[in-house]
Amino acid sequence: MIEEVFTDSFDKSQPDVIGLSVPFAGNLYGALKIGKVCAELSRKRKISIRRVMGGGYVNTELRELSDIRLFDYIDDLCFDDGERPLELILEDETNKIKNRSAATSTASAAPTGRLRTWQREQGQITKLSSANEKDVAFKTLPGPDFRGLRLSDYVSLLEMPNPMHRLWSDQRWNKMILAHGCYWKKCTFCDVSLDYIGRFEPARVDQLIQQIEDVIEQTGTTGFHFVDEAAPPALLKSLSQELINRKIKITWWGNLRFDKQFTPELAALMADAGCVAVTGGLEVASPRVLKLINKGLEIEQAARVMKAFTAHNVYVHAYLMYGFPTQTDQETIDSLEIVRQLFVENCMHSAFWHRFLATAHSPVGLAPKKFGIKIPQPAKPAPGLFARYETPFVDPTAKAEGHQTELGEGLRRALYNYMHGLGFKTPLKEWFDIRVPKTKIAPQLIRKTLR
Ligand code: SF4
């Protein structure tokens, strides 16, 4: 099917270069398949097509790629922000085409530079980056351009009745970014050493308003998903104000930190400006582990921020984590109790438990000793292995591996019920198939906090 759809699209547009965006691991197979079909078409038709790959998966998971066979499917692999690297490749291709069609001309174009681009040269992976090439500043980038997309062909997926999952997949949202990177960039499990998190650069409000208006005109739709790592409160405040002043009626949602700057007044303003949902990481609702994570949050403060949103009918979804290095069963159970109370007090509507992973680019992955864990060697992928991102680790304080899995199952079982408004009175131990300690959290902690 990919072959058929791609060949059809290829025949219509007859490209010299194709760009393959791989945001997630799940997109890799399709991209490689397209790269292969493209090579076959080039051979059969005796034409040359350059295949360029980039995207979030590449930026996070292929930084230590050692398997050269990837270049059987693509010609260039670009890392981090793709605008300038791609522009340089396009300039290079344009020069080649010009040189081919004007073989008699004496003028030959100057060689173009490269920026964070890998290629295969003489059986080796060559990493190219010219010293004088720089990224385009985020503030000067144009907004997204949706022209040419057959929007009516998008399929609505109803994977789960959970309203948050419906927000993700039940309809198409116009995607936009308010700021490059994260203004906090300190969480120890996060890829803060990488450009997409570590380089914070907000857009200007007038620029965003213009982009929103352009996108509405292009798509005829007014639903926006701001796909920021953590949308900055000051920018959301001025954007909301401006949307209201200019009477621009849109519906929007995005990801943020439950930062104390999100006051009840700001939550009200955002709701008035069309905000319908916010997502954010609460991670582990345990003060000690939150400190280790360096989230810059306190549970009480996060609860007040969440409540400010739900009080204005803004849907709140929280990301939760378990299995952080040195996290005890007691802390996990206490975390679940806080989550239970947050549901009871209507501070959030849905949540998801992620099991902690040590990634190669996070502070934990970069300095495991500091967090009391060991990352067994080899730290680099052995020759022939594909790439290194999620690094297996040993936590000497943790119980057996299977124990975490059983804890995870119990946590998910409890959460599933809470999201359906059920099981709030069920003793926590009943969600688990293993023995767990009693919670030490006071039963009215969140209620008192909110008061
Ligand atoms: S986890 Fe979120 S808030 Fe923390 S550094 Fe990463 S992007 Fe920022």
CSV table of C-alpha atoms and ligand atoms in Angstrom, one decimal:
chain,number,residue,atom,x,y,z
A,1,MET,CA,0.0,0.0,0.0
A,2,ILE,CA,2.9,2.4,0.9
A,3,GLU,CA,4.5,1.5,-2.5
A,4,GLU,CA,1.3,2.2,-4.4
A,5,VAL,CA,0.5,5.5,-2.6
A,6,PHE,CA,4.0,6.7,-2.8
A,7,THR,CA,4.5,5.8,-6.5
A,8,ASP,CA,1.2,7.6,-7.3
A,9,SER,CA,2.3,10.7,-5.4
A,10,PHE,CA,5.8,10.5,-6.9
A,11,ASP,CA,4.4,10.4,-10.5
A,12,LYS,CA,2.3,13.5,-9.8
A,13,SER,CA,5.1,15.6,-8.3
A,14,GLN,CA,8.2,14.2,-9.9
A,15,PRO,CA,10.5,15.3,-7.2
A,16,ASP,CA,14.3,15.7,-7.3
A,17,VAL,CA,14.5,15.5,-3.5
A,18,ILE,CA,12.1,13.8,-1.0
A,19,GLY,CA,12.1,14.6,2.7
A,20,LEU,CA,11.2,11.9,5.2
A,21,SER,CA,10.0,13.1,8.6
A,22,VAL,CA,10.3,10.5,11.3
A,23,PRO,CA,8.9,11.9,14.5
A,24,PHE,CA,8.5,8.5,16.3
A,25,ALA,CA,9.9,5.0,16.0
A,26,GLY,CA,6.6,3.9,14.6
A,27,ASN,CA,7.2,6.0,11.5
A,28,LEU,CA,10.6,4.5,10.7
A,29,TYR,CA,9.4,1.4,8.8
A,30,GLY,CA,7.2,3.5,6.5
A,31,ALA,CA,10.1,6.0,5.9
A,32,LEU,CA,12.5,3.2,5.0
A,33,LYS,CA,10.0,1.5,2.8
A,34,ILE,CA,9.6,4.8,0.9
A,35,GLY,CA,13.3,5.2,0.7
A,36,LYS,CA,13.6,1.7,-0.9
A,37,VAL,CA,10.7,2.3,-3.4
A,38,CYS,CA,12.4,5.6,-4.3
A,39,ALA,CA,15.7,3.9,-5.0
A,40,GLU,CA,13.9,1.3,-7.2
A,41,LEU,CA,12.1,4.0,-9.2
A,42,SER,CA,15.3,5.9,-9.7
A,43,ARG,CA,17.0,2.8,-11.0
A,44,LYS,CA,14.2,1.8,-13.4
A,45,ARG,CA,13.6,5.3,-14.7
A,46,LYS,CA,17.3,6.3,-14.8
A,47,ILE,CA,16.7,9.4,-12.7
A,48,SER,CA,18.3,10.7,-9.5
A,49,ILE,CA,16.3,11.4,-6.4
A,50,ARG,CA,17.9,12.5,-3.1
A,51,ARG,CA,16.3,11.1,0.0
A,52,VAL,CA,16.7,13.2,3.2
A,53,MET,CA,15.6,12.0,6.6
A,54,GLY,CA,15.1,13.9,9.8
A,55,GLY,CA,12.6,14.4,12.7
A,56,GLY,CA,12.2,13.7,16.4
A,57,TYR,CA,13.1,10.0,16.3
A,58,VAL,CA,16.4,10.9,14.4
A,59,ASN,CA,17.2,13.7,16.8
A,60,THR,CA,16.8,11.5,19.9
A,61,GLU,CA,17.5,8.0,18.9
A,62,LEU,CA,20.0,8.0,16.1
A,63,ARG,CA,22.7,10.3,17.5
A,64,GLU,CA,25.0,7.3,18.0
A,65,LEU,CA,23.9,5.4,14.9
A,66,SER,CA,26.5,2.9,13.9
A,67,ASP,CA,24.7,0.8,11.3
A,68,ILE,CA,25.7,2.1,7.8
A,69,ARG,CA,22.9,0.0,6.2
A,70,LEU,CA,20.5,2.9,7.0
A,71,PHE,CA,22.1,4.7,4.0
A,72,ASP,CA,20.8,2.0,1.7
A,73,TYR,CA,17.4,3.7,2.2
A,74,ILE,CA,18.4,7.3,2.5
A,75,ASP,CA,21.1,9.7,1.3
A,76,ASP,CA,21.2,12.3,4.1
A,77,LEU,CA,20.4,12.2,7.8
A,78,CYS,CA,19.7,15.6,9.3
A,79,PHE,CA,19.7,16.3,13.1
A,80,ASP,CA,17.9,18.9,15.2
A,81,ASP,CA,16.2,21.8,13.6
A,82,GLY,CA,15.9,20.9,9.9
A,83,GLU,CA,15.3,24.2,8.2
A,84,ARG,CA,18.9,25.2,7.5
A,85,PRO,CA,20.3,21.7,6.9
A,86,LEU,CA,17.5,21.0,4.4
A,87,GLU,CA,18.0,24.4,2.7
A,88,LEU,CA,21.7,23.6,2.2
A,89,ILE,CA,20.8,20.2,0.7
A,90,LEU,CA,18.4,21.9,-1.7
A,91,GLU,CA,21.0,24.5,-2.7
A,92,ASP,CA,23.4,21.7,-3.4
A,93,GLU,CA,20.8,19.8,-5.5
A,94,THR,CA,19.9,23.0,-7.4
A,95,ASN,CA,23.6,23.5,-8.2
A,96,LYS,CA,23.9,19.9,-9.4
A,97,ILE,CA,20.9,20.3,-11.7
A,98,LYS,CA,22.1,23.6,-13.0
A,99,ASN,CA,25.6,22.1,-13.7
A,100,ARG,CA,24.0,19.1,-15.5
A,101,SER,CA,21.7,21.2,-17.7
A,102,ALA,CA,24.4,23.7,-18.5
A,103,ALA,CA,27.3,21.4,-19.0
A,104,THR,CA,28.8,23.7,-21.6
A,105,SER,CA,28.7,26.7,-19.3
A,106,THR,CA,32.0,27.7,-17.7
A,107,ALA,CA,30.3,29.0,-14.6
A,108,SER,CA,30.1,26.5,-11.8
A,109,ALA,CA,28.4,27.2,-8.5
A,110,ALA,CA,30.4,27.4,-5.3
A,111,PRO,CA,30.1,24.3,-3.2
A,112,THR,CA,27.4,24.6,-0.5
A,113,GLY,CA,28.0,23.9,3.2
A,114,ARG,CA,26.3,21.4,5.4
A,115,LEU,CA,24.8,21.6,8.9
A,116,ARG,CA,24.5,18.5,11.1
A,117,THR,CA,24.1,16.2,8.1
A,118,TRP,CA,25.4,12.6,7.9
A,119,GLN,CA,26.1,10.8,4.7
A,120,ARG,CA,27.7,7.6,3.5
A,121,GLU,CA,31.1,8.2,1.9
A,122,GLN,CA,33.4,5.3,0.9
A,123,GLY,CA,31.7,2.9,3.2
A,124,GLN,CA,31.8,5.1,6.2
A,125,ILE,CA,29.3,7.4,8.0
A,126,THR,CA,30.6,10.9,7.4
A,127,LYS,CA,29.3,13.7,9.7
A,128,LEU,CA,29.3,17.1,8.0
A,129,SER,CA,28.9,20.5,9.6
A,130,SER,CA,30.4,23.6,8.2
A,131,ALA,CA,31.7,26.0,10.9
A,132,ASN,CA,30.1,29.1,9.3
A,133,GLU,CA,26.6,27.6,9.0
A,134,LYS,CA,24.1,28.5,11.7
A,135,ASP,CA,20.4,27.7,12.3
A,136,VAL,CA,17.7,30.1,11.4
A,137,ALA,CA,16.5,32.0,14.5
A,138,PHE,CA,13.1,30.6,15.7
A,139,LYS,CA,11.7,34.1,15.8
A,140,THR,CA,12.4,34.6,12.1
A,141,LEU,CA,10.8,31.3,10.9
A,142,PRO,CA,7.5,31.4,9.1
A,143,GLY,CA,4.5,29.5,10.6
A,144,PRO,CA,3.4,26.1,9.4
A,145,ASP,CA,2.0,25.9,5.9
A,146,PHE,CA,-0.8,23.5,5.4
A,147,ARG,CA,-1.5,24.3,1.8
A,148,GLY,CA,-1.6,21.2,-0.4
A,149,LEU,CA,-2.6,18.8,2.4
A,150,ARG,CA,-5.8,16.9,1.6
A,151,LEU,CA,-7.3,17.7,5.0
A,152,SER,CA,-10.6,15.9,4.3
A,153,ASP,CA,-8.7,12.6,3.8
A,154,TYR,CA,-7.6,12.5,7.5
A,155,VAL,CA,-9.2,9.7,9.4
A,156,SER,CA,-10.7,10.2,12.8
A,157,LEU,CA,-9.7,7.5,15.2
A,158,LEU,CA,-11.6,6.7,18.3
A,159,GLU,CA,-9.1,4.5,20.1
A,160,MET,CA,-10.4,5.0,23.7
A,161,PRO,CA,-13.4,6.7,25.2
A,162,ASN,CA,-11.0,8.7,27.4
A,163,PRO,CA,-11.5,12.3,26.4
A,164,MET,CA,-7.8,13.1,26.4
A,165,HIS,CA,-7.1,10.3,24.0
A,166,ARG,CA,-10.0,11.6,21.9
A,167,LEU,CA,-8.3,15.0,21.8
A,168,TRP,CA,-5.2,13.4,20.3
A,169,SER,CA,-6.7,11.2,17.7
A,170,ASP,CA,-10.4,11.9,17.2
A,171,GLN,CA,-9.9,14.8,14.9
A,172,ARG,CA,-7.2,16.8,13.2
A,173,TRP,CA,-5.7,19.8,15.0
A,174,ASN,CA,-3.7,22.6,13.4
A,175,LYS,CA,-0.2,22.1,14.9
A,176,MET,CA,1.8,25.1,15.9
A,177,ILE,CA,4.7,25.9,18.3
A,178,LEU,CA,4.8,28.9,20.6
A,179,ALA,CA,8.4,28.5,21.7
A,180,HIS,CA,11.4,26.5,20.7
A,181,GLY,CA,12.6,24.3,23.6
A,182,CYS,CA,11.7,24.4,27.2
A,183,TYR,CA,12.0,27.4,29.5
A,184,TRP,CA,12.7,25.2,32.5
A,185,LYS,CA,15.0,22.6,30.9
A,186,LYS,CA,16.1,21.1,34.2
A,187,CYS,CA,14.2,17.8,34.7
A,188,THR,CA,16.7,15.1,35.2
A,189,PHE,CA,14.9,12.4,33.1
A,190,CYS,CA,14.4,14.7,30.1
A,191,ASP,CA,16.6,15.1,27.0
A,192,VAL,CA,17.7,18.6,28.3
A,193,SER,CA,21.1,18.3,26.6
A,194,LEU,CA,19.5,18.2,23.2
A,195,ASP,CA,18.7,21.2,21.1
A,196,TYR,CA,14.9,20.6,20.9
A,197,ILE,CA,14.6,21.0,24.7
A,198,GLY,CA,17.7,22.9,25.7
A,199,ARG,CA,17.5,25.9,23.4
A,200,PHE,CA,14.6,28.1,24.6
A,201,GLU,CA,13.4,30.7,22.1
A,202,PRO,CA,9.9,32.0,22.3
A,203,ALA,CA,8.0,33.5,19.3
A,204,ARG,CA,6.6,37.0,19.4
A,205,VAL,CA,2.8,37.4,20.0
A,206,ASP,CA,2.2,39.4,16.9
A,207,GLN,CA,4.0,36.8,14.9
A,208,LEU,CA,1.9,34.0,16.4
A,209,ILE,CA,-1.4,35.9,15.8
A,210,GLN,CA,-0.4,36.3,12.2
A,211,GLN,CA,0.4,32.6,11.9
A,212,ILE,CA,-2.9,31.6,13.5
A,213,GLU,CA,-4.8,33.8,11.1
A,214,ASP,CA,-2.9,32.4,8.1
A,215,VAL,CA,-3.5,28.8,9.2
A,216,ILE,CA,-7.2,29.4,9.7
A,217,GLU,CA,-7.3,30.8,6.1
A,218,GLN,CA,-5.4,27.8,4.7
A,219,THR,CA,-7.4,25.1,6.5
A,220,GLY,CA,-10.8,26.7,7.2
A,221,THR,CA,-10.5,25.2,10.7
A,222,THR,CA,-10.0,26.9,14.1
A,223,GLY,CA,-8.8,24.1,16.3
A,224,PHE,CA,-5.1,24.4,17.4
A,225,HIS,CA,-2.8,22.1,19.2
A,226,PHE,CA,0.3,24.0,20.5
A,227,VAL,CA,2.9,21.3,20.5
A,228,ASP,CA,5.3,22.9,22.9
A,229,GLU,CA,7.5,21.0,25.2
A,230,ALA,CA,6.2,23.3,28.0
A,231,ALA,CA,4.3,26.4,26.9
A,232,PRO,CA,5.7,29.4,28.8
A,233,PRO,CA,3.1,31.1,31.1
A,234,ALA,CA,4.0,34.7,30.2
A,235,LEU,CA,3.6,34.0,26.5
A,236,LEU,CA,0.3,32.2,27.0
A,237,LYS,CA,-0.9,35.2,29.0
A,238,SER,CA,-0.1,37.7,26.3
A,239,LEU,CA,-1.3,35.4,23.5
A,240,SER,CA,-4.6,34.9,25.3
A,241,GLN,CA,-5.0,38.6,25.9
A,242,GLU,CA,-4.4,39.3,22.2
A,243,LEU,CA,-6.8,36.6,21.0
A,244,ILE,CA,-9.5,38.2,23.1
A,245,ASN,CA,-8.6,41.8,22.1
A,246,ARG,CA,-8.7,40.9,18.4
A,247,LYS,CA,-11.8,38.7,18.8
A,248,ILE,CA,-10.1,35.7,17.2
A,249,LYS,CA,-12.2,32.7,18.2
A,250,ILE,CA,-10.2,29.5,18.3
A,251,THR,CA,-10.2,26.4,20.3
A,252,TRP,CA,-6.8,25.3,21.6
A,253,TRP,CA,-4.8,23.1,24.0
A,254,GLY,CA,-1.2,22.3,24.8
A,255,ASN,CA,1.4,21.0,27.2
A,256,LEU,CA,2.7,23.0,30.1
A,257,ARG,CA,4.4,22.7,33.5
A,258,PHE,CA,2.0,23.1,36.5
A,259,ASP,CA,4.0,26.2,37.3
A,260,LYS,CA,2.8,28.6,40.0
A,261,GLN,CA,2.7,31.3,37.4
A,262,PHE,CA,-0.5,29.7,36.2
A,263,THR,CA,-2.7,31.6,38.7
A,264,PRO,CA,-6.5,31.3,38.8
A,265,GLU,CA,-6.6,34.6,36.9
A,266,LEU,CA,-4.4,33.3,34.1
A,267,ALA,CA,-6.4,30.0,33.9
A,268,ALA,CA,-9.6,32.1,33.5
A,269,LEU,CA,-8.0,34.3,30.8
A,270,MET,CA,-6.7,31.2,28.9
A,271,ALA,CA,-10.2,29.6,29.1
A,272,ASP,CA,-11.8,32.8,27.8
A,273,ALA,CA,-9.3,32.8,24.9
A,274,GLY,CA,-10.4,29.3,23.9
A,275,CYS,CA,-8.2,26.9,25.9
A,276,VAL,CA,-10.0,23.7,26.4
A,277,ALA,CA,-7.3,21.4,27.7
A,278,VAL,CA,-3.9,21.3,29.2
A,279,THR,CA,-1.5,18.4,29.7
A,280,GLY,CA,1.5,18.5,32.1
A,281,GLY,CA,3.9,16.3,34.0
A,282,LEU,CA,3.3,15.7,37.6
A,283,GLU,CA,5.7,12.7,37.4
A,284,VAL,CA,6.1,11.3,40.9
A,285,ALA,CA,3.9,12.8,43.5
A,286,SER,CA,6.6,12.4,46.2
A,287,PRO,CA,8.5,15.4,47.5
A,288,ARG,CA,11.8,13.6,47.7
A,289,VAL,CA,11.6,12.1,44.2
A,290,LEU,CA,10.3,15.4,42.8
A,291,LYS,CA,13.4,17.0,44.1
A,292,LEU,CA,15.6,14.4,42.5
A,293,ILE,CA,13.7,14.9,39.2
A,294,ASN,CA,14.3,18.6,39.6
A,295,LYS,CA,10.8,19.3,38.3
A,296,GLY,CA,10.7,22.6,40.2
A,297,LEU,CA,7.2,21.7,41.4
A,298,GLU,CA,5.6,21.0,44.8
A,299,ILE,CA,2.6,18.8,45.0
A,300,GLU,CA,0.5,21.4,46.8
A,301,GLN,CA,1.3,24.0,44.2
A,302,ALA,CA,0.6,21.6,41.3
A,303,ALA,CA,-2.7,20.7,42.8
A,304,ARG,CA,-3.7,24.4,43.0
A,305,VAL,CA,-2.7,25.0,39.4
A,306,MET,CA,-4.6,22.0,38.2
A,307,LYS,CA,-7.7,23.0,40.2
A,308,ALA,CA,-7.5,26.5,38.7
A,309,PHE,CA,-7.9,25.0,35.3
A,310,THR,CA,-10.6,22.5,36.0
A,311,ALA,CA,-12.5,25.3,37.8
A,312,HIS,CA,-12.7,27.0,34.5
A,313,ASN,CA,-13.8,23.8,32.6
A,314,VAL,CA,-10.3,23.3,31.1
A,315,TYR,CA,-9.6,19.6,30.8
A,316,VAL,CA,-6.5,18.5,32.8
A,317,HIS,CA,-4.4,15.5,31.9
A,318,ALA,CA,-1.2,14.6,33.9
A,319,TYR,CA,1.8,12.5,33.0
A,320,LEU,CA,2.9,10.3,35.9
A,321,MET,CA,6.0,8.2,36.3
A,322,TYR,CA,7.1,5.3,38.4
A,323,GLY,CA,10.4,3.4,38.8
A,324,PHE,CA,12.7,6.5,39.1
A,325,PRO,CA,16.1,5.5,40.5
A,326,THR,CA,16.0,4.9,44.2
A,327,GLN,CA,12.2,5.4,44.3
A,328,THR,CA,10.8,3.1,47.0
A,329,ASP,CA,7.6,1.2,47.0
A,330,GLN,CA,6.4,3.5,49.8
A,331,GLU,CA,7.0,6.5,47.6
A,332,THR,CA,5.1,4.8,44.7
A,333,ILE,CA,2.1,4.0,46.9
A,334,ASP,CA,2.1,7.5,48.4
A,335,SER,CA,2.2,8.9,44.8
A,336,LEU,CA,-0.8,6.8,43.9
A,337,GLU,CA,-2.6,8.1,47.0
A,338,ILE,CA,-2.0,11.7,45.9
A,339,VAL,CA,-3.3,10.9,42.5
A,340,ARG,CA,-6.4,9.4,44.0
A,341,GLN,CA,-7.0,12.5,46.0
A,342,LEU,CA,-6.4,14.7,43.0
A,343,PHE,CA,-9.2,12.9,41.2
A,344,VAL,CA,-11.5,13.1,44.2
A,345,GLU,CA,-11.0,16.8,44.4
A,346,ASN,CA,-11.5,17.3,40.7
A,347,CYS,CA,-8.0,18.6,40.1
A,348,MET,CA,-7.6,16.4,37.0
A,349,HIS,CA,-9.6,14.3,34.6
A,350,SER,CA,-7.1,11.8,33.2
A,351,ALA,CA,-3.5,10.7,33.6
A,352,PHE,CA,-1.0,8.1,32.3
A,353,TRP,CA,1.7,6.2,34.2
A,354,HIS,CA,5.0,5.9,32.3
A,355,ARG,CA,7.7,3.7,33.6
A,356,PHE,CA,11.0,5.6,34.0
A,357,LEU,CA,13.5,5.2,31.2
A,358,ALA,CA,17.1,6.4,31.4
A,359,THR,CA,17.8,8.0,28.0
A,360,ALA,CA,21.3,8.6,26.8
A,361,HIS,CA,20.9,12.4,26.7
A,362,SER,CA,19.2,13.1,30.1
A,363,PRO,CA,21.1,14.1,33.2
A,364,VAL,CA,20.4,10.6,34.7
A,365,GLY,CA,21.8,8.9,31.5
A,366,LEU,CA,24.8,11.3,31.4
A,367,ALA,CA,25.7,11.0,35.1
A,368,PRO,CA,24.1,7.8,36.4
A,369,LYS,CA,26.3,7.7,39.5
A,370,LYS,CA,24.8,10.9,40.8
A,371,PHE,CA,21.4,9.2,40.9
A,372,GLY,CA,22.6,6.0,42.5
A,373,ILE,CA,22.4,3.8,39.4
A,374,LYS,CA,24.9,1.9,37.2
A,375,ILE,CA,24.7,1.8,33.4
A,376,PRO,CA,26.5,-1.3,32.3
A,377,GLN,CA,29.0,-1.1,29.5
A,378,PRO,CA,29.1,-1.0,26.5
A,379,ALA,CA,28.0,2.6,26.7
A,380,LYS,CA,28.3,2.9,22.9
A,381,PRO,CA,26.6,0.5,20.5
A,382,ALA,CA,28.9,-2.2,19.4
A,383,PRO,CA,29.7,-2.3,15.7
A,384,GLY,CA,26.7,-3.6,13.8
A,385,LEU,CA,24.2,-2.6,16.5
A,386,PHE,CA,21.8,0.0,15.4
A,387,ALA,CA,21.7,2.9,17.8
A,388,ARG,CA,21.7,3.8,21.5
A,389,TYR,CA,19.0,5.8,23.2
A,390,GLU,CA,17.2,4.1,26.1
A,391,THR,CA,20.0,2.7,28.3
A,392,PRO,CA,19.4,-0.3,30.5
A,393,PHE,CA,20.4,0.5,34.1
A,394,VAL,CA,20.9,-1.2,37.4
A,395,ASP,CA,19.4,0.4,40.5
A,396,PRO,CA,21.0,-1.4,43.5
A,397,THR,CA,18.2,-0.1,45.8
A,398,ALA,CA,15.4,-1.6,43.6
A,399,LYS,CA,13.8,-5.0,44.1
A,400,ALA,CA,13.7,-7.5,41.2
A,401,GLU,CA,12.8,-6.2,37.7
A,402,GLY,CA,9.5,-8.1,37.7
A,403,HIS,CA,8.5,-6.2,40.9
A,404,GLN,CA,8.4,-2.9,39.0
A,405,THR,CA,6.2,-4.5,36.3
A,406,GLU,CA,3.7,-5.7,38.9
A,407,LEU,CA,3.7,-2.4,40.6
A,408,GLY,CA,3.1,-0.8,37.2
A,409,GLU,CA,0.1,-3.1,36.5
A,410,GLY,CA,-1.5,-2.1,39.9
A,411,LEU,CA,-0.9,1.6,39.2
A,412,ARG,CA,-2.6,1.4,35.8
A,413,ARG,CA,-5.5,-0.6,37.2
A,414,ALA,CA,-6.2,2.0,39.9
A,415,LEU,CA,-5.8,4.9,37.4
A,416,TYR,CA,-8.1,3.3,34.9
A,417,ASN,CA,-10.8,3.1,37.6
A,418,TYR,CA,-10.3,6.6,38.9
A,419,MET,CA,-10.6,8.0,35.3
A,420,HIS,CA,-14.0,6.4,35.2
A,421,GLY,CA,-15.0,7.9,38.6
A,422,LEU,CA,-14.7,4.5,40.3
A,423,GLY,CA,-12.8,2.8,43.1
A,424,PHE,CA,-12.0,5.9,45.2
A,425,LYS,CA,-12.8,4.1,48.3
A,426,THR,CA,-11.0,0.9,47.4
A,427,PRO,CA,-8.0,0.3,49.7
A,428,LEU,CA,-4.8,0.9,47.6
A,429,LYS,CA,-3.4,-2.5,48.3
A,430,GLU,CA,-6.3,-4.1,46.4
A,431,TRP,CA,-5.1,-2.8,43.1
A,432,PHE,CA,-1.9,-4.8,43.4
A,433,ASP,CA,-1.1,-8.5,43.1
A,434,ILE,CA,1.9,-8.1,45.3
A,435,ARG,CA,2.2,-6.9,48.9
A,436,VAL,CA,2.6,-3.1,49.1
A,437,PRO,CA,3.0,-0.8,52.1
A,438,LYS,CA,0.3,1.4,53.5
A,439,THR,CA,0.3,5.0,52.4
A,440,LYS,CA,1.7,7.6,54.7
A,441,ILE,CA,-0.2,10.4,53.1
A,442,ALA,CA,-2.9,12.1,55.2
A,443,PRO,CA,-6.3,11.3,53.6
A,444,GLN,CA,-7.3,15.0,53.4
A,445,LEU,CA,-4.0,16.4,52.2
A,446,ILE,CA,-5.2,17.8,48.8
A,447,ARG,CA,-8.5,19.0,50.2
A,448,LYS,CA,-6.7,21.0,52.9
A,449,THR,CA,-4.2,22.3,50.4
A,450,LEU,CA,-7.0,23.6,48.2
A,451,ARG,CA,-8.7,25.2,51.1
B,1,SF4,S1,10.3,17.3,31.2
B,1,SF4,FE1,9.1,19.1,30.4
B,1,SF4,S2,9.4,20.7,31.9
B,1,SF4,FE2,11.0,19.2,32.3
B,1,SF4,S3,12.7,19.9,31.2
B,1,SF4,FE3,11.7,18.4,29.8
B,1,SF4,S4,10.3,19.7,28.6
B,1,SF4,FE4,11.0,21.0,30.3
